[in-house]
Coordinates of C-alpha atoms in Angstrom, one line a residue:
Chain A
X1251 CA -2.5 -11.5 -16.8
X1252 CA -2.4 -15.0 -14.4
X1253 CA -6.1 -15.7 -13.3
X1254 CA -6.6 -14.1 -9.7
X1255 CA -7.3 -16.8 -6.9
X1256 CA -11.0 -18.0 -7.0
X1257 CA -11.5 -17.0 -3.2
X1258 CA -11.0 -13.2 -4.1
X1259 CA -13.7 -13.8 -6.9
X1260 CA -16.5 -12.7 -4.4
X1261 CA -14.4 -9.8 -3.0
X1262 CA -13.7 -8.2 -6.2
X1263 CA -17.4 -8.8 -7.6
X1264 CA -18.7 -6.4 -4.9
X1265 CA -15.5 -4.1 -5.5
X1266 CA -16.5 -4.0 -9.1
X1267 CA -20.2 -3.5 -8.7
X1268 CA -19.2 -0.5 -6.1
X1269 CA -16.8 1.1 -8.5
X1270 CA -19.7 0.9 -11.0
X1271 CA -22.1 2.8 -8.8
X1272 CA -20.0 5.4 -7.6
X1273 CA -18.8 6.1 -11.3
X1274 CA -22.6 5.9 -13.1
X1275 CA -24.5 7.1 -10.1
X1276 CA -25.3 10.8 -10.0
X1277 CA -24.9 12.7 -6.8
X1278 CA -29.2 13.1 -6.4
X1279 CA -29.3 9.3 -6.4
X1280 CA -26.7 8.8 -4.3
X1281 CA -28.7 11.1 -2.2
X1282 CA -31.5 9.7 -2.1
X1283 CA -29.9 6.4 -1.6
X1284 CA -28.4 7.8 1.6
X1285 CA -31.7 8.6 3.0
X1286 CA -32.7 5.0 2.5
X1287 CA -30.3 3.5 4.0
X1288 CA -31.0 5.6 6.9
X1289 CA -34.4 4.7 6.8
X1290 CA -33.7 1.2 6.5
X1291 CA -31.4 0.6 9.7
X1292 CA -33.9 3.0 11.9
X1293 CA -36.7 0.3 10.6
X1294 CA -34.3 -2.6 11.8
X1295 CA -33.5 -1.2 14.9
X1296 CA -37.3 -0.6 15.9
X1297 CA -37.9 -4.3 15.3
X1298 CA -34.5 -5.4 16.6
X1299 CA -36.1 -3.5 19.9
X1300 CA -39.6 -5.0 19.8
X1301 CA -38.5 -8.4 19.3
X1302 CA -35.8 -8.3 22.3
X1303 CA -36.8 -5.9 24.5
X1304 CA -40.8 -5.3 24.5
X1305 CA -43.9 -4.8 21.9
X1306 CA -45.6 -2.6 24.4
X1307 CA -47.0 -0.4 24.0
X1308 CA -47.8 -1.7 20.4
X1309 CA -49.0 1.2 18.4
X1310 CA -46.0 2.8 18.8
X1311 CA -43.9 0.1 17.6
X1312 CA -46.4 -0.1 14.7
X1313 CA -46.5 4.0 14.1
X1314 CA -42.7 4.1 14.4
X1315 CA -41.9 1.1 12.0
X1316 CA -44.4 2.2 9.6
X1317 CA -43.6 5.6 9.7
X1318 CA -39.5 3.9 8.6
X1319 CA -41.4 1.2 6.0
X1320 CA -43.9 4.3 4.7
X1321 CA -41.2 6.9 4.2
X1322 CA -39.0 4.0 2.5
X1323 CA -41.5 2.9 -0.1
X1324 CA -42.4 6.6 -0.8
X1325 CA -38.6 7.6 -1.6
X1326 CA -37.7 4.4 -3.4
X1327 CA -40.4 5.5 -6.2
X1328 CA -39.3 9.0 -5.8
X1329 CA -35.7 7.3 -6.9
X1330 CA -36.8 5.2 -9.8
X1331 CA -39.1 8.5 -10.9
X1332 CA -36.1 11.2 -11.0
X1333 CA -33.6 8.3 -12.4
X1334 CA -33.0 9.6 -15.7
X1335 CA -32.6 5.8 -16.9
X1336 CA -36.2 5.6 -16.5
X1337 CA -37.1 8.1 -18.4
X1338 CA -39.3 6.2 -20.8
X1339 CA -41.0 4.3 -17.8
X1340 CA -42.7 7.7 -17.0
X1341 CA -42.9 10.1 -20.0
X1342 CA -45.9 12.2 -18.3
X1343 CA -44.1 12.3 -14.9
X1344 CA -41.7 15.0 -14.5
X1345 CA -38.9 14.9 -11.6
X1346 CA -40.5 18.1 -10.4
X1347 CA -44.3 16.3 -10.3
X1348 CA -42.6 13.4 -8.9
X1349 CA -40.9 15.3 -6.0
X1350 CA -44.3 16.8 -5.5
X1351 CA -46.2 13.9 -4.9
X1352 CA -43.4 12.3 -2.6
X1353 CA -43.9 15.2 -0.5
X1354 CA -47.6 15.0 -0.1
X1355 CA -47.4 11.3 0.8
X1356 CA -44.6 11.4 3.4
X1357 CA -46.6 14.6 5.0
X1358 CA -49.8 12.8 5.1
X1359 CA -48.0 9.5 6.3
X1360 CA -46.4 11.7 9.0
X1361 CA -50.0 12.9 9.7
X1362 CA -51.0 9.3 10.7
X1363 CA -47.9 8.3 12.0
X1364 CA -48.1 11.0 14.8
X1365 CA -51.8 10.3 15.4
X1366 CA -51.2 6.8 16.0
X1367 CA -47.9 7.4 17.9
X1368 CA -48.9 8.3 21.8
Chain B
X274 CA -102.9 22.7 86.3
X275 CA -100.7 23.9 83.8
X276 CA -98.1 24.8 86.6
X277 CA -98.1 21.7 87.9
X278 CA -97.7 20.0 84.4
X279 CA -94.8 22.5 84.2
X280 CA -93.1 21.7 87.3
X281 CA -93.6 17.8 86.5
X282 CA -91.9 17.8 83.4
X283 CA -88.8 20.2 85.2
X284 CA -88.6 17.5 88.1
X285 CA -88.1 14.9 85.2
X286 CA -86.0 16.9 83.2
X287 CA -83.6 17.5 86.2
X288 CA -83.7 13.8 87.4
X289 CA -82.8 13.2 83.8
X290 CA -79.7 15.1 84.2
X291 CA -78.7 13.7 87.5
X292 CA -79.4 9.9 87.3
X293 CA -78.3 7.5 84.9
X294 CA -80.0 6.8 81.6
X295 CA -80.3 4.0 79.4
X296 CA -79.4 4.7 75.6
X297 CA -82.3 2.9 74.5
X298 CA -85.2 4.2 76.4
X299 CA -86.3 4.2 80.3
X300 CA -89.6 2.3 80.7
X301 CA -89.3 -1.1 82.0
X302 CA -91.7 -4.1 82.2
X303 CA -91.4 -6.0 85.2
X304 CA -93.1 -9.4 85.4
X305 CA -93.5 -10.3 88.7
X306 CA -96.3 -11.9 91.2
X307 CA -97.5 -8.7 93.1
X308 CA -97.0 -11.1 96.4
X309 CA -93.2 -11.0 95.6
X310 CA -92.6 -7.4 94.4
X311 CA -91.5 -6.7 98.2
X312 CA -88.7 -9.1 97.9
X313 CA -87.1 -7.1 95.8
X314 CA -87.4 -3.6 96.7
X315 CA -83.3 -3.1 96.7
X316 CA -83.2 -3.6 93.4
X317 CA -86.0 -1.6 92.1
X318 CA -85.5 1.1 94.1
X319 CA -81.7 0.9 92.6
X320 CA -83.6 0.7 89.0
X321 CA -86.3 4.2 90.0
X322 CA -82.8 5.8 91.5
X323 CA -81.2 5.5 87.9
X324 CA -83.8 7.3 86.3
X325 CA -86.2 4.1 85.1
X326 CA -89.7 4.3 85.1
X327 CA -90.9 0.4 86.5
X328 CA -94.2 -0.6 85.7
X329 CA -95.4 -4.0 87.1
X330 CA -97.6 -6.7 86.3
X331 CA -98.3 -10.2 87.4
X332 CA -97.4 -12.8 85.2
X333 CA -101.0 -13.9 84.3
X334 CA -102.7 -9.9 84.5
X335 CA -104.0 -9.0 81.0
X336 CA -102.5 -5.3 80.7
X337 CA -100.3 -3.3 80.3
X338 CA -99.6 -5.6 76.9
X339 CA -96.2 -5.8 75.9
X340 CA -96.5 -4.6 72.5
X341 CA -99.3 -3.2 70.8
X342 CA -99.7 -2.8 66.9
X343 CA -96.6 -4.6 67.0
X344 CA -94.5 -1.7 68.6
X345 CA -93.3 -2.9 71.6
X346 CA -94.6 -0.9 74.4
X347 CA -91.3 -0.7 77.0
X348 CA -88.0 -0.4 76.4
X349 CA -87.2 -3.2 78.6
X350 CA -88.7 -6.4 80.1
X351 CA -87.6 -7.9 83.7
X352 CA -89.0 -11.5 84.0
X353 CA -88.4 -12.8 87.2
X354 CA -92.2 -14.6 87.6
X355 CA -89.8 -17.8 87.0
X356 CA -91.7 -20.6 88.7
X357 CA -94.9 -19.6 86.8
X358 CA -95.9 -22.4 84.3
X359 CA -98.4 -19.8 82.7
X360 CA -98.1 -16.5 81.4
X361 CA -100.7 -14.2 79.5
X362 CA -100.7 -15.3 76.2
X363 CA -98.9 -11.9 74.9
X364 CA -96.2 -13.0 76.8
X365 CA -94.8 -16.5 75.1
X366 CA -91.2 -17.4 73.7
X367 CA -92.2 -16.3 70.3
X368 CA -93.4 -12.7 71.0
X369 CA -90.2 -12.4 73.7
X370 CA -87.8 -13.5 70.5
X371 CA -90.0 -10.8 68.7
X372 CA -89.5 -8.4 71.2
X373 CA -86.0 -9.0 71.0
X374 CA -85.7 -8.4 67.3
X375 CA -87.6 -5.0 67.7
X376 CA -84.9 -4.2 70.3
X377 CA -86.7 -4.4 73.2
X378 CA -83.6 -5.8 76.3
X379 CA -84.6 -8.5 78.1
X380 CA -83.8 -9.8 82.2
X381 CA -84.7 -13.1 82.7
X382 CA -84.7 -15.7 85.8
X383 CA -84.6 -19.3 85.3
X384 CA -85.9 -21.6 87.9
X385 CA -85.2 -25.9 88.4
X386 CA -89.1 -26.1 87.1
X387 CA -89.9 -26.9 83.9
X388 CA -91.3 -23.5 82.3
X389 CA -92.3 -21.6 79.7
X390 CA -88.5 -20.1 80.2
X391 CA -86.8 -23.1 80.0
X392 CA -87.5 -23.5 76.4
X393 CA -86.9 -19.9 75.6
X394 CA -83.5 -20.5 77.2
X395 CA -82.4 -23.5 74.8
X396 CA -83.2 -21.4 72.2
X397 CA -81.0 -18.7 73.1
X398 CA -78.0 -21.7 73.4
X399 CA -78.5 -22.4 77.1
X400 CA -78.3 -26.2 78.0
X401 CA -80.3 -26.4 81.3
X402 CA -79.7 -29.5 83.6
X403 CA -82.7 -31.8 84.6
X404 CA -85.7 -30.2 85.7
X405 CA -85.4 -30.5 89.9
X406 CA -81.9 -30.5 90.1
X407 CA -80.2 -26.9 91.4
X408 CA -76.3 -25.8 91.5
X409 CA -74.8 -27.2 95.0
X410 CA -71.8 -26.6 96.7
X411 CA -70.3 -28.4 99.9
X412 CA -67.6 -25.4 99.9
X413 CA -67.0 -23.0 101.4
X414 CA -68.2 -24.1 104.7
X415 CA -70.9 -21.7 106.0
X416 CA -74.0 -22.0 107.6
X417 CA -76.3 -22.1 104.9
X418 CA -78.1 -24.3 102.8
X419 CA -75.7 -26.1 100.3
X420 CA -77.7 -24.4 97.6
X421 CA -77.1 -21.3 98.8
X422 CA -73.9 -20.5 97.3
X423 CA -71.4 -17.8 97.3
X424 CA -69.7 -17.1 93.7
X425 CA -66.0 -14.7 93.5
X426 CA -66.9 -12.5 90.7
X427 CA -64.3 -13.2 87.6
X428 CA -61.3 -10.5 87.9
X429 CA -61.4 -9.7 84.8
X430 CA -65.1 -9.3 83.7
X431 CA -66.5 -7.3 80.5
X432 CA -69.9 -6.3 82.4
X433 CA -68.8 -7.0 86.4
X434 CA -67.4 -4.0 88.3
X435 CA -63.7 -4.7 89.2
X436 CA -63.2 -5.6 92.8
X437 CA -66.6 -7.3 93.7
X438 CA -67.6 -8.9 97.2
X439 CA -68.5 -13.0 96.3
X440 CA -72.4 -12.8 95.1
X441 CA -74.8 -15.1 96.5
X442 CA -76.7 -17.6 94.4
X443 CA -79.1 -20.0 94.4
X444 CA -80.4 -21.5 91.7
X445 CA -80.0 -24.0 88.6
X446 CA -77.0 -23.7 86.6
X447 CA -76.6 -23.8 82.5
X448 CA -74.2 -25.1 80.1
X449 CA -73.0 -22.6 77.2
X450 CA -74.1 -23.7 73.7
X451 CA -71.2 -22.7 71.2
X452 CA -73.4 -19.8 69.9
X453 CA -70.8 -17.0 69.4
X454 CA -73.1 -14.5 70.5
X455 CA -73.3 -15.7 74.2
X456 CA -71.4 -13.3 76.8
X457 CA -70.9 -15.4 79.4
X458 CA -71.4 -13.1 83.1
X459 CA -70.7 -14.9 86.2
X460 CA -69.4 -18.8 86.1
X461 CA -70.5 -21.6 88.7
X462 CA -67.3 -22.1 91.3
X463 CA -65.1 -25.8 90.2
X464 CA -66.7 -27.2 93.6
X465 CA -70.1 -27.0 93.1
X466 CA -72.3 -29.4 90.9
X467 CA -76.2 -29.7 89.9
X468 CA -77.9 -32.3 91.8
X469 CA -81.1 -33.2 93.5
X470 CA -80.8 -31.4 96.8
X471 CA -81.8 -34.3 98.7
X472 CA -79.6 -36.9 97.2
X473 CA -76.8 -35.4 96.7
X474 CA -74.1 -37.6 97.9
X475 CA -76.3 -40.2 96.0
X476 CA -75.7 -38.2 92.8
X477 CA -72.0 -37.7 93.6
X478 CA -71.2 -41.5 94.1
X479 CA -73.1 -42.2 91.0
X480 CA -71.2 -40.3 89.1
X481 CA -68.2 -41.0 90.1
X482 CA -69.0 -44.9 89.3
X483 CA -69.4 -43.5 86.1
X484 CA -66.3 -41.4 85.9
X485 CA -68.0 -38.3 85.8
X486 CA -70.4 -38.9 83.3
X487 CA -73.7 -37.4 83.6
X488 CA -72.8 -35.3 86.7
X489 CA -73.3 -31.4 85.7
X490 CA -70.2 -29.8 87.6
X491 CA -67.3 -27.5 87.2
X492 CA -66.4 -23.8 86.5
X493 CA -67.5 -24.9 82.7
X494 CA -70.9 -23.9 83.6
X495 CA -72.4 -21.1 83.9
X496 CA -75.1 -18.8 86.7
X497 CA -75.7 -15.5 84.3
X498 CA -75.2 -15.7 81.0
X499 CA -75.5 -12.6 78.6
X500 CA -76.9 -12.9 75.0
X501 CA -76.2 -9.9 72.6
X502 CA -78.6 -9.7 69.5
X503 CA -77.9 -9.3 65.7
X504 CA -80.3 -6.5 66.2
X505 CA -78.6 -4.9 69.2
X506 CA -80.7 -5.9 71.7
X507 CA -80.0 -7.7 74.7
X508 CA -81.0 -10.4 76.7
X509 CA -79.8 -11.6 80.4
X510 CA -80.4 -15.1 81.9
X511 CA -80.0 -15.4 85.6
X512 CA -79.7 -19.5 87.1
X513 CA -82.4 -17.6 90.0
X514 CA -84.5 -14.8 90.6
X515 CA -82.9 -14.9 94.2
X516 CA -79.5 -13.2 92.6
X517 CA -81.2 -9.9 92.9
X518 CA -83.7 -10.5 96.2
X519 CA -83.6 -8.6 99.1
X520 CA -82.2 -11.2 101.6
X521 CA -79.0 -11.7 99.5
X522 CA -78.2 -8.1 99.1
X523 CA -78.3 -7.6 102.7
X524 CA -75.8 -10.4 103.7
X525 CA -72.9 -9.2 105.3
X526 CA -70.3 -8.9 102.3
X527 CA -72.6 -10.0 99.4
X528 CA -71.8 -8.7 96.1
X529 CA -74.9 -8.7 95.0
X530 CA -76.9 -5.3 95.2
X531 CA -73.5 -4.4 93.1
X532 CA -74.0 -7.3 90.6
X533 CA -77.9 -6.6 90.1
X534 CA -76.5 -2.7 88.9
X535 CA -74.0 -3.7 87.0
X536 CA -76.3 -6.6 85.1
X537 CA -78.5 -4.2 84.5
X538 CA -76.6 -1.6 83.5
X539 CA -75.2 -4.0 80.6
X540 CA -78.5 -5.6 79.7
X541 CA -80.1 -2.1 79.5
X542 CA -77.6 -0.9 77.2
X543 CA -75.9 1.7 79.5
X544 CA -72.6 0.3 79.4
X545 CA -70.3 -0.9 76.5
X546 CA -72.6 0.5 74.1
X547 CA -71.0 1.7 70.7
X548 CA -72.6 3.4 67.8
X549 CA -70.7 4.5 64.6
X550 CA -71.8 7.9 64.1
X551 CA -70.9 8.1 60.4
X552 CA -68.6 7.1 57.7
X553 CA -66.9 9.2 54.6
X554 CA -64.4 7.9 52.3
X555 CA -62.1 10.1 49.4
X556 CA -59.1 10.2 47.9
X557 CA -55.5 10.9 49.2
X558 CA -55.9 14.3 47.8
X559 CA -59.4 15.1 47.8
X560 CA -62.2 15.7 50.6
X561 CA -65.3 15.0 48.9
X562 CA -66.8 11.3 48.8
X563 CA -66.7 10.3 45.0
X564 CA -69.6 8.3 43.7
X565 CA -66.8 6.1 42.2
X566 CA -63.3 5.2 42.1
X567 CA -60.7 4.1 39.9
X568 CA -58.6 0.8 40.2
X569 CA -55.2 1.4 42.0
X570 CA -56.6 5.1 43.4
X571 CA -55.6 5.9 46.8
X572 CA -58.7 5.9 49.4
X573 CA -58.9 7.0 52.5
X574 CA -61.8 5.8 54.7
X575 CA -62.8 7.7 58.0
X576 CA -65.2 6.5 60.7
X577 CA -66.9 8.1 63.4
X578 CA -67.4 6.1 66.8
X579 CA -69.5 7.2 69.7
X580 CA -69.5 5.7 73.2
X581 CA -72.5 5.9 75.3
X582 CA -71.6 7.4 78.6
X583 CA -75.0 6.9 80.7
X584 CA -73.5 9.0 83.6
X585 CA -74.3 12.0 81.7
X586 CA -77.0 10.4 78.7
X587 CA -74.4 11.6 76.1
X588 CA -72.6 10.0 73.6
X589 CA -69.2 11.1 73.2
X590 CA -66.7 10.5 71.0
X591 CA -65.0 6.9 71.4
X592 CA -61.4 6.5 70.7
X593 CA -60.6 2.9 72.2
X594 CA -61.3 0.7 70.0
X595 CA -57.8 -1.3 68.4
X596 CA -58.7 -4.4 66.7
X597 CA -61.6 -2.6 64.3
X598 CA -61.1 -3.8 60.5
X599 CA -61.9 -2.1 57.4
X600 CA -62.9 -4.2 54.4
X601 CA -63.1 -3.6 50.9
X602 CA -65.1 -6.1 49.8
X603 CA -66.6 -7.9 46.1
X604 CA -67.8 -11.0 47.3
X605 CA -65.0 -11.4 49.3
X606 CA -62.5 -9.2 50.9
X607 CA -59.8 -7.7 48.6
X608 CA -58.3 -5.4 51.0
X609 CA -58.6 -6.1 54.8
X610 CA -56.7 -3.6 56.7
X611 CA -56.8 -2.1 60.4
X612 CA -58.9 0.6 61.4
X613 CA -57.2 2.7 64.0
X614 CA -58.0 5.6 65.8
X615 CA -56.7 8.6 64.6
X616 CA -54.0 10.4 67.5
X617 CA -55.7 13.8 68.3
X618 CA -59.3 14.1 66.8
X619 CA -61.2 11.9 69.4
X620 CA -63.5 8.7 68.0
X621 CA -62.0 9.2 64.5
X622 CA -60.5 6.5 63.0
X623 CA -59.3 6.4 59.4
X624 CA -57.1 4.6 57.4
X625 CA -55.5 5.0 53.5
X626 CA -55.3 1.9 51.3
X627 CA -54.8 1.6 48.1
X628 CA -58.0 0.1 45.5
X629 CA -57.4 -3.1 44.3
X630 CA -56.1 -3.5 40.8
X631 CA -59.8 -4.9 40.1
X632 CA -63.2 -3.3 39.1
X633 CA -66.7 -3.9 39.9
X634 CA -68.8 -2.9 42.9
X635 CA -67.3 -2.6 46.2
X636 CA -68.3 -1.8 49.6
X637 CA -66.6 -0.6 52.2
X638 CA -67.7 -3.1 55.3
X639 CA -67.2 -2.4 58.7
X640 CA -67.9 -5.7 61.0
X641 CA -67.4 -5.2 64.8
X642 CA -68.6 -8.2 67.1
X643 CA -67.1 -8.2 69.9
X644 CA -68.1 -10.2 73.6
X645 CA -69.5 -7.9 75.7
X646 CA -69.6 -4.9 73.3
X647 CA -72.7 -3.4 70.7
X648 CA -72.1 -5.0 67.4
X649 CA -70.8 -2.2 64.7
X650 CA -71.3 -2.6 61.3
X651 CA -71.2 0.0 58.3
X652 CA -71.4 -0.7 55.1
X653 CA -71.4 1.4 52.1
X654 CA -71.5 0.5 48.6
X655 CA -68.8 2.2 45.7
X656 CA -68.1 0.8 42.2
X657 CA -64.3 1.0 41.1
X658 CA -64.3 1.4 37.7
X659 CA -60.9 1.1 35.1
X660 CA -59.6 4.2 33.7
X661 CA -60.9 6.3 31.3
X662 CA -59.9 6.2 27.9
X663 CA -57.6 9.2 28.3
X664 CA -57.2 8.3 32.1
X665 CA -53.6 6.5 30.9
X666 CA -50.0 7.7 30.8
X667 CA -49.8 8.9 27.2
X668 CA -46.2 8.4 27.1
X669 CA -44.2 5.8 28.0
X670 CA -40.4 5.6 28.5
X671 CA -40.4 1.8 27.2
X672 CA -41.9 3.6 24.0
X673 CA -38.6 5.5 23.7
X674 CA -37.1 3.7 20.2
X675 CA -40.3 4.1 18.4
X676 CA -40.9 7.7 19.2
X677 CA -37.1 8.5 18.0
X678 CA -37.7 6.7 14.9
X679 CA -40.9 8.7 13.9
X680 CA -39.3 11.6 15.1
X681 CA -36.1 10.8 13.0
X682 CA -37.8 9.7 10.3
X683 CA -40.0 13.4 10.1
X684 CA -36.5 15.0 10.7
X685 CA -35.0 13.2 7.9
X686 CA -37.7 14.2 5.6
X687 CA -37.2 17.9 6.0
X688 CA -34.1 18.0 5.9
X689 CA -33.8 15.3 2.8
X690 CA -36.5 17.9 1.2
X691 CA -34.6 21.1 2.1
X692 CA -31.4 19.4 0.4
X693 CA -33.1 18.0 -2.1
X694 CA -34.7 21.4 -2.9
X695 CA -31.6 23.3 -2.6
X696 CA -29.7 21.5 -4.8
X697 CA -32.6 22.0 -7.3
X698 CA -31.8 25.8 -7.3
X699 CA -28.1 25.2 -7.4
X700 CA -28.8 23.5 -10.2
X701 CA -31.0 25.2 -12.2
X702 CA -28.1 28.2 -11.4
X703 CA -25.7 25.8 -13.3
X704 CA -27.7 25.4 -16.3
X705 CA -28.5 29.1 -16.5
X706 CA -24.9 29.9 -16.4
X707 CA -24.1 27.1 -19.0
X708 CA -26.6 28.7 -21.3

């Protein structure tokens, strides 16, 4: 096999490391991985908007992006608690539990988010 | 008795109704040697035909006092004792000012003698020539004395009647002070000049060696000279007492029995006399007065102007006024805006601004001063305060994005739940079916 040009060395790097997640990654990840990226470009669009267009009125840029950041940090850990991989990271926590407690945070983040909002 | 007391106060109810009133009360003071009150009987008979009760009293007599307890005791004070060098001593400049400020109208007659008057006068802004030297005229040419002189009333005066015969005077002319409160009445003719009436063509050629300094001359000054007070009063100077005598009132086409009614009638406070009844303020879309507003609110201000028509004693509504202001003032003037009358409701006038973007404590300032006319002036004291807490738009469209993305973001979680759930069962179902 000749040695593939060095400039597609990048290209196929990502190509391999996207093979490997579609192949290894089970469907509830990819999921959950979904709803992240979601998450993330709302959050970047919100900034994108305060920066260029206006801050005001503040606290809702700061209930909206938080609301994005908030829901983002709670389903990452719900992601690295249902990964089977980490299974021995958290014996006592069982996907159930952990779905449990992602739910009571994001609802009680909502809570504030909505206060703070108008 | 009682009959008679009865009948009395009919006759002076009736003559109430049928003569002339001032708005600011009837009984006059008239300082005056008795010797001389004959010289004059036009004019008070004019004054007793309007309605005025005259008392008299010679300039040195003791009683009636002019005020007692500090109330003054007449509504209105006729001085023409002008060559007296001595008065009683409850009648000097100071209590006259004092008068004034109480609101008691004063008619006063200057003379070319150095008097007690003469120093009233300067303070009132009246710059009197030399002691000795009275207003002369070489023109027209007539018969009399040169310092007998006869003045064309102004054709457009604030307090003369339009259309006036010339009025005889005789007497000493005054400069005007620049004391805004002067209303200048009847002005010396361009011809005529202040000078010793013997030397006059002495004077003249002086002067002119000169180039004109020195020599008091010209339409610049003045024979009767109004003064309306801060406090509403007001106060007449006349060059001579001879404006209102007899013997110039009966000259063949002599102005002058006209020109002592319509001085009077201006000085007395029967003409051009304005009151502003009351003042209300609200909002666009309210009616009640608020005890305070908030910045940017819509106001609408109303006031209420009365004109005092003495033909009848009433004051009725006045709707002529088009250069009044409204001021909403903190310190200074944030909003200064024209006061009109309103078309249709009579003596209202009203106008809708909106508050300045500012808080503190306002006042609404109405400040009226014009020549000729009562001074009006209102003033009523608001605070404008910032909203309230939940007195703000609660949402904004500029706030768009952000409420989308915690929207979204509430959306997303349900429905991420819901899937996430579902697929839970679907996969328990698996398993079961595996097993």
């Amino acid at each position: 096999m000749p040695p593939k040009p060095a400039a597609s060395e990048p290209t196929s790097a990502v190509h391999t490391l996207w093979k490997a997640y579609n192949e290894n990654t089970s469907d509830r990840l990819k999921f959950i991985d979904a709803f992240l990226v979601f998450l993330m470009l709302s959050g970047i669009v919100q900034f994108a908007y305060c920066v260029l267009v206006t801050t005001f009125p503040y606290n809702a840029f700061l209930s909206g992006f938080a609301s994005t950041v908030g829901q983002f940090v709670l389903t990452a850990s719900l992601r690295s608690q249902v990964n089977p991989d980490n299974k021995n990271e958290f014996k006592d926590v069982s996907p159930e539990r952990a779905f449990a407690d992602f739910a009571v945070g994001s609802i009680v983040l909502h809570f504030f988010v909505f206060n703070w909002l108008g | 008795m009682l009959s008679l007391h009865t009948f009395l106060l009919f006759f002076l109810s009736l003559s109430g109704l049928l003569h002339a009133k001032s708005s600011s009360g009837d009984s006059v003071l008239v300082v005056l040697e008795p010797a001389r009150q004959a010289d004059f009987s036009i004019f008070f008979d004019g004054l007793k035909e309007q309605g005025y009760e005259l008392t008299f009293r010679g300039p040195k007599d003791e009683k009636p006092i002019v005020a007692e307890h500090d109330v003054p005791a007449f509504s209105h004070i006729i001085i023409l004792a002008s060559e007296s060098k001595n008065f009683a001593k409850d009648i000097t400049p100071q209590s006259l000012v004092e008068l004034m400020s109480g609101g008691t109208n004063l008619l006063m007659a200057l003379s070319e003698k150095q008097t007690p008057l003469s120093s009233l006068a300067s303070e009132f802004s009246l710059i009197l020539p030399p002691p000795g030297t009275p207003l002369v005229s070489f023109f027209p040419e007539r018969k009399d004395p040169l310092s007998m002189i006869p003045i064309d009333a102004p054709v457009d005066s604030l307090i003369l009647s339009p259309k006036m015969n010339p009025v005889w005077f005789s007497g000493v002319p005054h400069a005007l002070g620049s004391n805004p409160l002067l209303v200048p009445i009847l002005h010396a003719p361009s011809d005529s000049f202040a000078a010793d009436t013997d030397s006059n063509a002495d004077a003249l050629v002086d002067a002119a060696e000169k180039g004109g300094e020195g020599l008091w001359a010209g339409s610049q000054l003045s024979v009767a000279t109004g003064f309306q007070a801060l406090g509403g009063a007001r106060a007449t100077w006349l060059g001579g007492v001879d404006m209102l005598s007899d013997k110039f009132a009966k000259k063949s086409k002599a102005g002058n029995k006209q020109f002592a009614r319509d001085v009077a009638a201006w000085t007395f406070q029967e003409s051009r006399v304005l009151r502003i009844d009351s003042t209300t303020h609200h909002l666009v879309n309210g009616t009640t007065p608020l005890e305070q507003y908030t910045i940017n609110d819509q106001i609408v201000y109303t006031a209420q102007i009365s004109h005092y028509n003495a033909k009848t004693s009433k004051w009725e509504p006045y709707s002529g006024i088009t250069d009044m202001q409204l001021e909403f003032t903190m310190l200074d003037p944030h909003v200064r805006t024209a006061l009109l009358p309103v078309a249709g409701s009579p003596g209202t006038y009203s106008v809708t601004f909106r508050a300045p973007d500012r808080h503190g404590v306002f006042k609404f300032v109405i400040n009226h001063k014009r020549k000729g006319w009562t001074h009006l002036f209102s003033s009523t004291t608001v605070p404008v305060v910032p909203p309230r807490h939940d007195g703000y738009p609660r949402f904004l469209s500029a706030a768009w994005p952000y409420y989308a993305g915690a929207i979204s973001t509430s959306v997303g979680f349900f429905v991420f739940s819901a899937a996430w759930l579902a697929g839970e069962s679907r996969e328990s179902k698996k398993a079961k079916k595996t097993q």
